[in-house]
Structures are given as C-alpha cells and as structure tokens.
Short mmCIF file of C-alpha atoms in Angstrom, two decimals:
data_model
loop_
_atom_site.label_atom_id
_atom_site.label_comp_id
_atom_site.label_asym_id
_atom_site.label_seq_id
_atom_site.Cartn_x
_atom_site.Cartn_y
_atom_site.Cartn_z
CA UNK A 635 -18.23 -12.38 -20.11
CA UNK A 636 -20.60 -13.22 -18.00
CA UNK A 637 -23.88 -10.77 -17.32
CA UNK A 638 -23.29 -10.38 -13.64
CA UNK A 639 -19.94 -9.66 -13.65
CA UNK A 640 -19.57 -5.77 -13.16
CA UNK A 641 -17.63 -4.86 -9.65
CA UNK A 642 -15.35 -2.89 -10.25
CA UNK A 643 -12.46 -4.47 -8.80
CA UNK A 644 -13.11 -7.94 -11.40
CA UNK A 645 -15.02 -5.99 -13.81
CA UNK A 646 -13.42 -7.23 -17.25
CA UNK A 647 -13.75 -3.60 -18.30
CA UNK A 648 -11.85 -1.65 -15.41
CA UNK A 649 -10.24 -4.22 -13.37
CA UNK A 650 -6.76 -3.51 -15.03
CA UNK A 651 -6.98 0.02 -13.51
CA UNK A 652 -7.39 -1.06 -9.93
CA UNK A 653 -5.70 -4.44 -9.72
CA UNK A 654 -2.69 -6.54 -11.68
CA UNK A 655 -3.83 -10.04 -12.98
CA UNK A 656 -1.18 -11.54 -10.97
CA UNK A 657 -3.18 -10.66 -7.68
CA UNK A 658 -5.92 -11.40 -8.96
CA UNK A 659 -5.05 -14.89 -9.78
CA UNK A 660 -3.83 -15.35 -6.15
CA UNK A 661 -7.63 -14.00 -5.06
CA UNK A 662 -9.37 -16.51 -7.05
CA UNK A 663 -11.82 -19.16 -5.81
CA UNK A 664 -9.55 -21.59 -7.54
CA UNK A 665 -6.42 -20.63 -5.41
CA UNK A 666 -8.68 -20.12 -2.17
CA UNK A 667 -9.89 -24.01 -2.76
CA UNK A 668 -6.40 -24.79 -3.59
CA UNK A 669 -5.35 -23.48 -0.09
CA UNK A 670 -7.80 -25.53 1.09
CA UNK A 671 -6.45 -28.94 -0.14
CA UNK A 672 -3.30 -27.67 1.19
CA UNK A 673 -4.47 -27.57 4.59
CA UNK A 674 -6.28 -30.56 4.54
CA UNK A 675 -3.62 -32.61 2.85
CA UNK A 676 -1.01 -31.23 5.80
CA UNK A 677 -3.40 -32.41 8.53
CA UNK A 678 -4.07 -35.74 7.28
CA UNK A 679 -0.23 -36.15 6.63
CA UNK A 680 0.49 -34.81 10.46
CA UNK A 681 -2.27 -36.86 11.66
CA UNK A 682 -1.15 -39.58 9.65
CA UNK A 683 2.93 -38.86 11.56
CA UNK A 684 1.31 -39.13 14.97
CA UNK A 685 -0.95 -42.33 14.74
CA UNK A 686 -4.05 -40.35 14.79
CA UNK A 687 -5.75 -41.76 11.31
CA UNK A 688 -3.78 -44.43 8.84
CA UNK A 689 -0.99 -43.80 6.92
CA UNK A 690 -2.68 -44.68 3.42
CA UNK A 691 -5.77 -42.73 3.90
CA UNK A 692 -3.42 -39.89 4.51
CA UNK A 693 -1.53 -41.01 1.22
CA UNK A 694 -5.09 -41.17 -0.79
CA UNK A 695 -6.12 -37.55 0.51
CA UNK A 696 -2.52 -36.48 -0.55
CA UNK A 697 -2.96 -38.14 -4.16
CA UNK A 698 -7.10 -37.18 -4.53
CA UNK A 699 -5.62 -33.36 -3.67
CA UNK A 700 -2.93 -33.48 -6.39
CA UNK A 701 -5.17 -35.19 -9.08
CA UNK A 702 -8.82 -33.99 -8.26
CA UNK A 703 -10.66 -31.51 -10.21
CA UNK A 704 -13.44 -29.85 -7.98
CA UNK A 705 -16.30 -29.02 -9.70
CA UNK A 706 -16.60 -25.14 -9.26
CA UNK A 707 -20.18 -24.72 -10.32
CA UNK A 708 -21.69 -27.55 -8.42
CA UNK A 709 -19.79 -26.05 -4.97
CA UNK A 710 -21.45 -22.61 -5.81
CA UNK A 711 -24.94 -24.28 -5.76
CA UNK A 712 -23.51 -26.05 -2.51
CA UNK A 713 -22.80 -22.80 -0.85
CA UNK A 714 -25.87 -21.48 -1.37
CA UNK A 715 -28.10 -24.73 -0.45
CA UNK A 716 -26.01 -25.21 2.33
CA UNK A 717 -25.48 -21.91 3.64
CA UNK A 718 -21.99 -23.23 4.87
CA UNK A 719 -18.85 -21.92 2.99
CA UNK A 720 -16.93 -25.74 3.42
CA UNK A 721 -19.22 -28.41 3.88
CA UNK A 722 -19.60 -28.59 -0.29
CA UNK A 723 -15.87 -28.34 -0.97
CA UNK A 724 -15.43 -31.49 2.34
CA UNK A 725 -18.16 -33.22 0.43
CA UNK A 726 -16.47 -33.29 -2.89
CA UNK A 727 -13.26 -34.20 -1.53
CA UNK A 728 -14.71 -36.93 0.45
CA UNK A 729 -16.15 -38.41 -2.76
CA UNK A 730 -13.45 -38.33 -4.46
CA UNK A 731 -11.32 -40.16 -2.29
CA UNK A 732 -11.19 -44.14 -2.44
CA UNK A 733 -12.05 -46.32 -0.48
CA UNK A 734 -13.03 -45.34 2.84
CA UNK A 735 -9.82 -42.58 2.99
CA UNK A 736 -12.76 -39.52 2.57
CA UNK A 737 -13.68 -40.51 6.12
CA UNK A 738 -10.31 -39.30 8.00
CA UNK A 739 -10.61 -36.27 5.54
CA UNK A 740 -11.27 -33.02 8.39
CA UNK A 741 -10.30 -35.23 11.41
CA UNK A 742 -11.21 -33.45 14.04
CA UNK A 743 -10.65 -30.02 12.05
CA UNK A 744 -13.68 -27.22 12.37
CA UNK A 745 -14.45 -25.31 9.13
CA UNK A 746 -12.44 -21.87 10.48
CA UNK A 747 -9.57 -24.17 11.01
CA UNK A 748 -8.98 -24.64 7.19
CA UNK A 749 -10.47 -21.27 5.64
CA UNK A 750 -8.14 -19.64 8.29
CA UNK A 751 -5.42 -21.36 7.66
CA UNK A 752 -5.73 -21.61 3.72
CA UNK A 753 -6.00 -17.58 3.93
CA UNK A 754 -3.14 -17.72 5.80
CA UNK A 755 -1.53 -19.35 2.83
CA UNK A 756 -2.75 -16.98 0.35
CA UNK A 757 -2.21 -14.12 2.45
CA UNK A 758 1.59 -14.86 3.34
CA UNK A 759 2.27 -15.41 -1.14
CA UNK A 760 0.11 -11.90 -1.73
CA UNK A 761 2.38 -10.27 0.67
CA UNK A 762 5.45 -11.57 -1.03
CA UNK A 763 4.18 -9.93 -4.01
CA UNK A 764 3.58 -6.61 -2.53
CA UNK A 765 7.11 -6.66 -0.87
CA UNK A 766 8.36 -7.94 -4.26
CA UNK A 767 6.33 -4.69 -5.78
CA UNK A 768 7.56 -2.62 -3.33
CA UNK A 769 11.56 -3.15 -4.06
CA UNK A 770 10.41 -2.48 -7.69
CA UNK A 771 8.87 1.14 -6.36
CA UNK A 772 11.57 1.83 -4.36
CA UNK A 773 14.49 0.88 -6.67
CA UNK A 774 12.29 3.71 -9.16
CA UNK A 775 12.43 5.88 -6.42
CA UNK A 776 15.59 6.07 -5.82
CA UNK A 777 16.49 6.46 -9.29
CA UNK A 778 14.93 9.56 -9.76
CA UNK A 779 16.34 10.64 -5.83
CA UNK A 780 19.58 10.75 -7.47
CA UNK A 781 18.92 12.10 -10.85
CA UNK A 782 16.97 15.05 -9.48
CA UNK A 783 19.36 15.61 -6.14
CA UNK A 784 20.20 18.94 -7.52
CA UNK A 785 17.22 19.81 -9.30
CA UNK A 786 15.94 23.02 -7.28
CA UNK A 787 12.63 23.80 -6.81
CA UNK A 788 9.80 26.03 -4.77
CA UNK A 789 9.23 23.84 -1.43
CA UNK A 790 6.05 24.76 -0.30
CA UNK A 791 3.90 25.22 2.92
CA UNK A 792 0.35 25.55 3.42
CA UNK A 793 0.17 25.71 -0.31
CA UNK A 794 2.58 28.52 -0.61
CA UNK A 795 6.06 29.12 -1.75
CA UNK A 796 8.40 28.73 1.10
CA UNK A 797 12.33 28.00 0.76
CA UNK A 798 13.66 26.19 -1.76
CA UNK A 799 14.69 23.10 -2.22
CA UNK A 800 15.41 20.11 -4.88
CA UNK A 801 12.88 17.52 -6.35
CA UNK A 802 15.28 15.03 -5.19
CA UNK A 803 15.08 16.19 -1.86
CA UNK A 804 11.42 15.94 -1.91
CA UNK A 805 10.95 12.65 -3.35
CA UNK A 806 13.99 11.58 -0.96
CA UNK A 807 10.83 12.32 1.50
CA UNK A 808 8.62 9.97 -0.21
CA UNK A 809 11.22 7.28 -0.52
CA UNK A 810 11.92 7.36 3.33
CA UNK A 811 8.25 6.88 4.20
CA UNK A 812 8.10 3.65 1.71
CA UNK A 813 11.10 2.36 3.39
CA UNK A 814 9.44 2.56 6.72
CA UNK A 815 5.93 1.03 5.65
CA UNK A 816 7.76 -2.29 3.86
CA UNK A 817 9.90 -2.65 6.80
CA UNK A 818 6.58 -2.72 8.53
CA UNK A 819 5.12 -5.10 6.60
CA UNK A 820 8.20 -7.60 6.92
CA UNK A 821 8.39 -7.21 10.77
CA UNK A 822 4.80 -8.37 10.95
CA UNK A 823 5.10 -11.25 8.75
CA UNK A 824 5.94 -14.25 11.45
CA UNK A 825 3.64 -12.92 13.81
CA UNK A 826 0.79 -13.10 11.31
CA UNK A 827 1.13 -15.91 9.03
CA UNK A 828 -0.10 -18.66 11.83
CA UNK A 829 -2.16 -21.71 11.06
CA UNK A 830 -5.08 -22.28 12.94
CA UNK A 831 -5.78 -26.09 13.51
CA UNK A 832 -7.44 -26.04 17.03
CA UNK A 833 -11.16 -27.65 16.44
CA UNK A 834 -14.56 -26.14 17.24
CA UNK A 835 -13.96 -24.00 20.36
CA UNK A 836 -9.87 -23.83 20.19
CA UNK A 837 -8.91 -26.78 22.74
CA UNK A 838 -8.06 -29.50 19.84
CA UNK A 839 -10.05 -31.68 22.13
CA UNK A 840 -11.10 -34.21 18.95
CA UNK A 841 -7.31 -34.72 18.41
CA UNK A 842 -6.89 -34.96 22.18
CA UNK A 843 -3.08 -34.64 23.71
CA UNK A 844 -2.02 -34.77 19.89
CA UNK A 845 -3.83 -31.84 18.62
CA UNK A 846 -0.34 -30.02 19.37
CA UNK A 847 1.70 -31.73 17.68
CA UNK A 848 -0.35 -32.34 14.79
CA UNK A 849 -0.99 -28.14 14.71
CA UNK A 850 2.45 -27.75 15.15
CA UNK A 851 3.70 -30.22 11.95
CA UNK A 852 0.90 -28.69 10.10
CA UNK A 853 2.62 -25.13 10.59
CA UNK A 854 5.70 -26.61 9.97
CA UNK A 855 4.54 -28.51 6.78
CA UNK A 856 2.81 -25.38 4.96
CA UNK A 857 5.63 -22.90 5.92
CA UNK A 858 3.62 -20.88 8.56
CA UNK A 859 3.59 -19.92 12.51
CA UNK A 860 2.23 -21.63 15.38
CA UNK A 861 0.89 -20.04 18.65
CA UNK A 862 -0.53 -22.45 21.08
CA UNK A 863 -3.42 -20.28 22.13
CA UNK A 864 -6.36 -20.25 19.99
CA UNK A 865 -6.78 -16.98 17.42
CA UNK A 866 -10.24 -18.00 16.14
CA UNK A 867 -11.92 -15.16 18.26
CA UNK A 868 -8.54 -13.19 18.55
CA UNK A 869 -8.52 -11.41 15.03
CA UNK A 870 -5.78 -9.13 16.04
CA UNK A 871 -3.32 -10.53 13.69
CA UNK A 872 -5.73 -9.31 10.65
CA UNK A 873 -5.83 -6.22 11.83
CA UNK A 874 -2.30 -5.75 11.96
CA UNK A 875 -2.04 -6.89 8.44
CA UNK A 876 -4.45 -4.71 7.02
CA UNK A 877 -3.69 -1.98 9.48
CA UNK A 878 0.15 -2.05 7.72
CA UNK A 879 -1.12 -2.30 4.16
CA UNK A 880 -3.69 0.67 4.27
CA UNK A 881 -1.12 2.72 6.05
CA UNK A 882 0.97 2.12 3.08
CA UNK A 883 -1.99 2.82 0.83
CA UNK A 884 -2.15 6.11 2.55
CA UNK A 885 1.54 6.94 2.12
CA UNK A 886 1.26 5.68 -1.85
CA UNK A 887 -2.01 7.69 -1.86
CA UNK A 888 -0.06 11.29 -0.81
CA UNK A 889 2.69 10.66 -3.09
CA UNK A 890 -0.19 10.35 -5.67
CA UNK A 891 -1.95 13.36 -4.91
CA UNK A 892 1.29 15.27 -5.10
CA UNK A 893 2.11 13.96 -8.08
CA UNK A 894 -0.91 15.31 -9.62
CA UNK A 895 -0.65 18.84 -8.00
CA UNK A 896 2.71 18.97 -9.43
CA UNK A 897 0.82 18.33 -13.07
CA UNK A 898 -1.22 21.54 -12.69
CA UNK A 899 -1.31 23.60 -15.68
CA UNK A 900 -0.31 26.32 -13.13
CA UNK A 901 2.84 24.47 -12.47
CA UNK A 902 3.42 21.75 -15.04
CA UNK A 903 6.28 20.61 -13.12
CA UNK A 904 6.35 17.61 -13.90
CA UNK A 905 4.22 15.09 -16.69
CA UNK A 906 3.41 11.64 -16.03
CA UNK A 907 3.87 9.05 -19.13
CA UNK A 908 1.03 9.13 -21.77
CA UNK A 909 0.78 6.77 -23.54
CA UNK A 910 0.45 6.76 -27.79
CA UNK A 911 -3.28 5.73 -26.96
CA UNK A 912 -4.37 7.49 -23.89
CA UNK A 913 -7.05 10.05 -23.87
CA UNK A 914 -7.19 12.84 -21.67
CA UNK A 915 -10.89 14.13 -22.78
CA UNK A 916 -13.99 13.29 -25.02
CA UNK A 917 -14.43 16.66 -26.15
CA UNK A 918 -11.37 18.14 -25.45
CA UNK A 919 -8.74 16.95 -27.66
CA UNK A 920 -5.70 19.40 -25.65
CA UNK A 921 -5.92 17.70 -22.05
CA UNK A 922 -3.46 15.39 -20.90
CA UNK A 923 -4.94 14.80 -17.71
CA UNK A 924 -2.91 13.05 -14.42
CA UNK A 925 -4.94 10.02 -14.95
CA UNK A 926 -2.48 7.46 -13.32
CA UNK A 927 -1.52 9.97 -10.29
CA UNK A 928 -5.34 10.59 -9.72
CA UNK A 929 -5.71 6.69 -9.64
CA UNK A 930 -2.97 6.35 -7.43
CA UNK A 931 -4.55 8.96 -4.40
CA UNK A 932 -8.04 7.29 -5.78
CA UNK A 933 -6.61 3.81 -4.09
CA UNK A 934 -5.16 5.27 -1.42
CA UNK A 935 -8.88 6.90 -0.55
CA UNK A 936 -10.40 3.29 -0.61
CA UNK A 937 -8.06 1.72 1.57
CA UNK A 938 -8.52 4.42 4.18
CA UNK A 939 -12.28 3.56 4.24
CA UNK A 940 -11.57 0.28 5.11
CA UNK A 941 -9.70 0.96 8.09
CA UNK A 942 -12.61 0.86 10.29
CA UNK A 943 -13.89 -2.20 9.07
CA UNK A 944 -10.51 -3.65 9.46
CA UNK A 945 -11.04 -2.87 13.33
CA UNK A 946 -14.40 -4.23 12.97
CA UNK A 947 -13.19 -7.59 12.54
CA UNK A 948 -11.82 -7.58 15.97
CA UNK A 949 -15.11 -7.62 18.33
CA UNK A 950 -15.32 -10.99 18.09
CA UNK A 951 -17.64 -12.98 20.53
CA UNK A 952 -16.86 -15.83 23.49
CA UNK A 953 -14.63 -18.76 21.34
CA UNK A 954 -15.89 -17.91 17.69
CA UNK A 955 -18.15 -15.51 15.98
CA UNK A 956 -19.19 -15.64 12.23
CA UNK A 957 -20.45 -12.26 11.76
CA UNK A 958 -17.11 -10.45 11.82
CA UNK A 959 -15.47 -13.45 10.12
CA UNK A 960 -17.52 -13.26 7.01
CA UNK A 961 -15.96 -10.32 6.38
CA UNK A 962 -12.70 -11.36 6.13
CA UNK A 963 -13.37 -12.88 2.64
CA UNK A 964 -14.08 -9.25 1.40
CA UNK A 965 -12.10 -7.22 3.08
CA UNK A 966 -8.59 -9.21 2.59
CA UNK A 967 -8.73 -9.45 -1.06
CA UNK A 968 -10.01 -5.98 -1.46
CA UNK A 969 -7.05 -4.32 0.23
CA UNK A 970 -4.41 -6.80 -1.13
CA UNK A 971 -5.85 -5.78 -4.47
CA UNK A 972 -5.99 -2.28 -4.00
CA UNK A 973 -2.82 -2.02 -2.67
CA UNK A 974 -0.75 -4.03 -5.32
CA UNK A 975 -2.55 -2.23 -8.14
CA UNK A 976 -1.71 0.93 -6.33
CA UNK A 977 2.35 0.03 -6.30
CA UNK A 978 2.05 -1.12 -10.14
CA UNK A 979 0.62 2.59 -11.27
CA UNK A 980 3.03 4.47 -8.65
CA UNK A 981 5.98 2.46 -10.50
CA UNK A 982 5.11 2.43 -13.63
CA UNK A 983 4.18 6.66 -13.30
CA UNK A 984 7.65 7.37 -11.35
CA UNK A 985 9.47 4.89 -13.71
CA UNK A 986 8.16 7.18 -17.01
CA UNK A 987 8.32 10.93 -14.82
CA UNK A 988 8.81 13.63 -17.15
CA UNK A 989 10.76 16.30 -15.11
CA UNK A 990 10.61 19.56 -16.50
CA UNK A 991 13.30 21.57 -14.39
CA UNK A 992 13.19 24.74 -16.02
CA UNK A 993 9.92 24.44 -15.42
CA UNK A 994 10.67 24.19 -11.89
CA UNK A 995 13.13 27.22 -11.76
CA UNK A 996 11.08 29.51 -13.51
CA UNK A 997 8.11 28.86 -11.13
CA UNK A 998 10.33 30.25 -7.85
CA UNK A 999 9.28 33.40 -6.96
CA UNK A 1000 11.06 36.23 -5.28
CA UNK A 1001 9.58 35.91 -1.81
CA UNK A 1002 11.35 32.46 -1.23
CA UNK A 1003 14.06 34.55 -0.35
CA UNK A 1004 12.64 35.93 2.60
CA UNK A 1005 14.81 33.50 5.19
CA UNK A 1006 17.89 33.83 3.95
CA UNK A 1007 17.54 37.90 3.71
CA UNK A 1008 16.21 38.13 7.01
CA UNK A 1009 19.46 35.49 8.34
CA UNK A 1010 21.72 38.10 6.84
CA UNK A 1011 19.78 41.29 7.90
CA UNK A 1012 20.16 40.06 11.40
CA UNK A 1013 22.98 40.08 11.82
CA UNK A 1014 22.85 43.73 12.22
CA UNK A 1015 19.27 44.62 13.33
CA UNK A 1016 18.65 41.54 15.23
CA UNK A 1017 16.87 38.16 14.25
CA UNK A 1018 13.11 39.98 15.52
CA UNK A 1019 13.59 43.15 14.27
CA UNK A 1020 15.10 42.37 10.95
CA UNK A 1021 11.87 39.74 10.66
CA UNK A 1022 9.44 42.76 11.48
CA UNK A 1023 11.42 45.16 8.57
CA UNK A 1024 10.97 42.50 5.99
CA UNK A 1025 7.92 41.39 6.62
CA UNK A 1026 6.70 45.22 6.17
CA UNK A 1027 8.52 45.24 3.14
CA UNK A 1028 6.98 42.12 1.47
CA UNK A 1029 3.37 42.95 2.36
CA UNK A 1030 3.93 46.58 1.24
CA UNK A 1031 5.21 44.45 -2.84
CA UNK A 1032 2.35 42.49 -2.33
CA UNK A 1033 -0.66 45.18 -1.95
CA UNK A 1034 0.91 47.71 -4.31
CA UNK A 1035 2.40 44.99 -6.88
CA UNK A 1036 5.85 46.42 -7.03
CA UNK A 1037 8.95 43.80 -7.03
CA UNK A 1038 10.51 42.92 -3.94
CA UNK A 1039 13.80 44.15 -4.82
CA UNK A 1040 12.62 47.62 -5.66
CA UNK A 1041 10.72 47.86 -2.13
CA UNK A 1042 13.72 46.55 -0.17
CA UNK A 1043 16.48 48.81 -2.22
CA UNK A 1044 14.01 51.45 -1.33
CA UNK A 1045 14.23 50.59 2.60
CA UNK A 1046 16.70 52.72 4.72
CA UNK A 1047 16.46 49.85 7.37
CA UNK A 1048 17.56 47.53 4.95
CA UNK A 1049 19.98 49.55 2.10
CA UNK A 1050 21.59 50.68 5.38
CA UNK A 1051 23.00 47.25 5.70
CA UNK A 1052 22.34 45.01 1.89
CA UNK A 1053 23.47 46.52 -1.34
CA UNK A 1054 21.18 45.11 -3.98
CA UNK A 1055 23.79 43.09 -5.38
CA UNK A 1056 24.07 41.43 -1.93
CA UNK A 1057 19.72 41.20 -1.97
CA UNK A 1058 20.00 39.85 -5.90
CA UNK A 1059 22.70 37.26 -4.57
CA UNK A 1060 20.83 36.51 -1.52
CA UNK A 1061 17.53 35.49 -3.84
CA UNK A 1062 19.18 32.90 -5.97
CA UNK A 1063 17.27 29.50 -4.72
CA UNK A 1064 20.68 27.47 -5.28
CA UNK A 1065 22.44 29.31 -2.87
CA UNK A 1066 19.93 28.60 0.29
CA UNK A 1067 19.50 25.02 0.27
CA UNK A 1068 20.36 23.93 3.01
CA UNK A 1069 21.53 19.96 3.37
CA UNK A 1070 18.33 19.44 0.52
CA UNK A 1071 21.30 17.62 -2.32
CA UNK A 1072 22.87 15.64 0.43
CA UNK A 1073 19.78 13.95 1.99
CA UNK A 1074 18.57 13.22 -1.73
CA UNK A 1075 21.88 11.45 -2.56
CA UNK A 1076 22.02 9.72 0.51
CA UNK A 1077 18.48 8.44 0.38
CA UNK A 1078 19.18 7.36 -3.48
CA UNK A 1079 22.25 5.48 -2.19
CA UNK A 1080 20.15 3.40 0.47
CA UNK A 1081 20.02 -0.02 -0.96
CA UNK A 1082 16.92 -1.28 -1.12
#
C-alpha cells in the first residue's frame, strides 16, 4: 500500500464501501492510456484508408499499441515535468514505434482530440455497467413489488400516518422512478458518446478536406457518434451525462433514506441484511444499525454536490478552454463511481430486505381511518360538514387521550348515522386501499 494513498474513493481501506472493483478498473490510468492507444490506433488506421499517412506506419502504430508496455511511472514524472497530460504518453509511443512509423503517430490530432475521445470510450463501457447494474436493481425491485403487493401498511405524509396502503405499493413508487432515470440514461447514450477528432481549434484544418472522413471512420471504427461541428468548447454533452446519473443518484439516494427511516427502532419495519460479521457499535454490542441504507442516501448526497460543478464544465471559452476541462478527469470518474457503488448496496440491501409485516400492521393507528369515516359520514351530513364533525372528534382523542372509537360512539352527529360496528369496520386498513395491490402487481409485472 502505498503511503499516499488515502482518498476515500481508492482508499484500500474504504473504497469497497463507495465503489465496486469492476468500476474501478474501468477508472484506472491503465484503461484511460488504453483508450488512448485506441484512439490513436483508429486515426492512424483512418488516416492510413484515406491516403493521408502510409499504410505500414499505420500497421506499426496498430502492432506497437497491441504489444507495447508504457511505462507508468516514467509518464507520471512526464506529467509533472511537462505540465501536459499527453505529450509523455505521444512520446513513449513514438519511441516505441519502428522505424520512422512514431512520426505519423497524432497526425494532425490536438491533445483534447484523444483524451476526449478515449473518455468517450471509457465513458460509453462505464455506462453499460450502470445500465447492466440497473436491470439487476430493478429485477430486485420488482421482486419484492410483488411479494409485498398486499402487504398493508401506514402511508404517511408530512411524517404522519395518513391512509393506508401496501409496501408493495410503495416500493412500486420507487421502482417507477428507476425505470424513468435508466430510460434516461439510454436515450442519451448516441447523443453523447461522440469522438472528437477535429485538431487544435475544431476545423481539422491539418487533415485538410479529409479531416471528415477520417473523424467520421474513426467514430465508426471505435463504436461511437460523429457530429460535424466541433464539441471541444461545447461541453453540453457532459453535462447531460452527469446531469442523468446524479439525478439517478438522487432517486437511489431517497429510496435510501427511506429505507433507513423504515429501520427506526420506533418502527422496525423493515431490517436490512447483516451480515455474520457486521458491527453495528464499538461499545454497544445491541445496535444493528442501517449501515448500507445510510450509505446508500450518503452517495446520493455526494452526487448532488456535484451537480453544480457538472454545470461548471460548460462556460467554456472562444474554441477551447483548459480550466473547465481539467475537471473532467475528476468529476467523471467520481460520479460513475459513486453511482455504481450506490446501485451495488441498493441491490444487494433490497435483494436481502427483511420485511416484518406484522410489524407493519401493528404500527397503523386508529386515525388512518379518518377518510374513509368521513366518505361514509357524508353521505348524510355532507362531505364539509361531516369533515368539520370528525375533525372535532379526533382533536378532542388527541388532547384528552381517549380512543377514537369511544369519542366518535360518544358523538350524536356521528352515532346518529355509524353504529360502532360500522366505525370498527370502517377502521380496518385492508378495507380502504384503494387501487394500492393493483399498481404494485402491475409495476412487478413490468419487464425490465
């Protein structure tokens, strides 16, 4: 381990509570070089299609780019001699070309051109993953939708007990609003994932009337978009793509913090896994705390924050402007991290739910039947006036601490019209639920 290493997102220690080592590999510096090559062995090869440089000096970048090892350490000291994040990494691949083939290496290619496009690369496989992860969340999801469709609960406003409803119907709620940000994230996809092979100020003018052609085969080549308009200065397609992913942090995020609400000792409606290992305290051996819930909102709080840096990136000057760009290299991983370690600990806590349903009955209180009493009361004082009685009755059980049933049995306005049979019936939760089981099944029965 080395001494400096300590951030918390690639901290050996903590890293595995924030981020999954697959997206971490795919954040590297190895696989941001390796895009790299990529992009420079597609424009020698497009180059190479159009007559611009000769055919074997493309084939000897091709071969250097499949065999080379670049020397990670001595790049670092480039970087920082240099103060230039490519001209170490050209230098090196240069060198280890033969012959003269290193000197049609970056023909007519500016350094943006190839850190854009490689991130473009890298970018386009990350979100793979987190639409990959995302089926995985869902599919858990809906799983539990259906198993809990009829499982009633309290639903609750501002905090309080309000009408009931099922925990399938609520996480029917949370399933819908991961539906809508993946579908976001897939609609953006072509109009992001564009290389950018357009030389120093964007009008290809080293490659002359080729440089189209040659950007377009590139595109075509590596699997991405084309748009024959310059986006060096025009960041908008970054901010789209981290606009979508920390709205879905936020989304992941409130399904977190409800999740650990739900824990409560209060209301201990529900227990995430814990594992034979886990800890809940130092000192106190009884808590099982909602560790991977609280992680989950955690996330979803640091992707929000970057949301303003994310529009940063967008007040870009004249053709091309390095102080917004430099943050790219932070902010990108950060969120793709974030975000994919987010959907791994939202899985694997939905995938393990403990659902404690009596639990969840026994917590309903009386007063959630104050809509369907006052439905049925109106009927024969009116909708207003029956609302007025009621409410007069459940303030009066609430200041003296009398149950609800006793005060309304005890109200002319309302025995005149309810037996207290009809008032028990009338405050059993199953019976006032509205379409809450159908919208969980149907939700469950989406596919994915």
């Amino acid at each position: 381990m080395k001494e400096e290493e300590g951030y918390t997102l690639s901290s050996p220690l903590f890293e595995d509570l924030w981020s999954r080592a697959s997206m971490r590999r795919k954040f590297s510096d190895l696989d941001m070089v390796g895009g790299w090559v990529r992009t420079e062995v597609a424009l020698a090869r497009a180059q190479a299609a159009v007559g611009l440089i000769p055919a074997e000096a493309a084939t000897a970048i091709e071969e250097t780019g499949k065999s080379h090892v670049f020397d990670m350490v001595a790049m670092r000291h480039g970087v920082t001699a240099t103060l230039h994040q490519l001209m170490p990494f050209i230098n090196q691949f240069r060198d280890a070309c033969p012959d003269d083939a290193g000197q049609y290496l970056h023909w007519g290619a500016t350094t943006q051109d190839i850190i854009d496009t490689g991130a473009m690369l890298r970018s386009r496989e990350a979100m793979s993953m987190i639409l990959e992860g995302l089926e995985t969340l869902e599919a858990a999801l809906a799983a539990l939708c259906a198993r809990e469709a009829e499982t009633v609960m309290a639903g609750r406003t501002h905090g309080q007990q309000a009408l009931p409803i099922t925990f399938g119907f609520k996480v029917a709620n949370w399933l819908s609003e991961i539906r809508r940000g993946r579908a976001r994230l897939k609609a953006m996809c072509e109009r992001v994932f564009v290389v950018s092979i357009v030389g120093a100020v964007g009008t290809s003018a080293y490659m002359g009337p080729k440089g189209t052609e040659v950007a377009q085969k590139v595109a075509a080549d590596l699997g991405l978009g084309w748009d024959p308009v310059s986006w060096q200065a025009a960041r908008d397609r970054l901010g789209e793509m981290l606009s979508g992913m920390i709205l879905l942090g936020s989304s992941l995020g409130r399904i977190g913090h409800e999740l650990a609400v739900l824990q409560k000792t209060e209301l201990a409606e529900v227990h995430e896994p814990h594992g034979p290992e886990q800890v809940g305290s130092s000192t106190m051996p009884q808590k099982r705390n909602p560790s991977i819930a609280e992680g989950v909102l955690s996330a979803g709080l640091m992707l929000r924050a970057q949301a303003g840096l994310a529009m940063e990136l967008m007040a870009t000057e004249h053709e091309r402007d390095d102080s917004r760009w430099q943050i790219d290299s932070r902010i990108v991983p950060e969120v793709f991290l974030l975000l994919d370690g987010q959907i791994g600990n939202l899985t694997y806590l939905v995938e393990g739910l403990e659902v404690d349903r009596e639990r969840m009955r026994a917590n309903i209180v009386a007063e959630v039947a104050g809509e369907p009493m006052m439905r049925a009361l109106a009927s024969f004082l009116g909708r207003h006036n029956a609302h007025d009685v009621l409410h007069e009755c459940f303030m009066l059980a609430h200041e003296r601490r009398i149950p609800i049933l006793d005060v309304l049995s005890a109200n002319e306005s309302v025995s005149a019209h309810l037996s207290k049979e009809q008032l028990q019936s009338l405050m059993d939760p199953s019976s006032y639920l509205g379409v809450a089981v159908d919208v969980a099944r149907n939700e469950a029965g989406r596919a994915c």
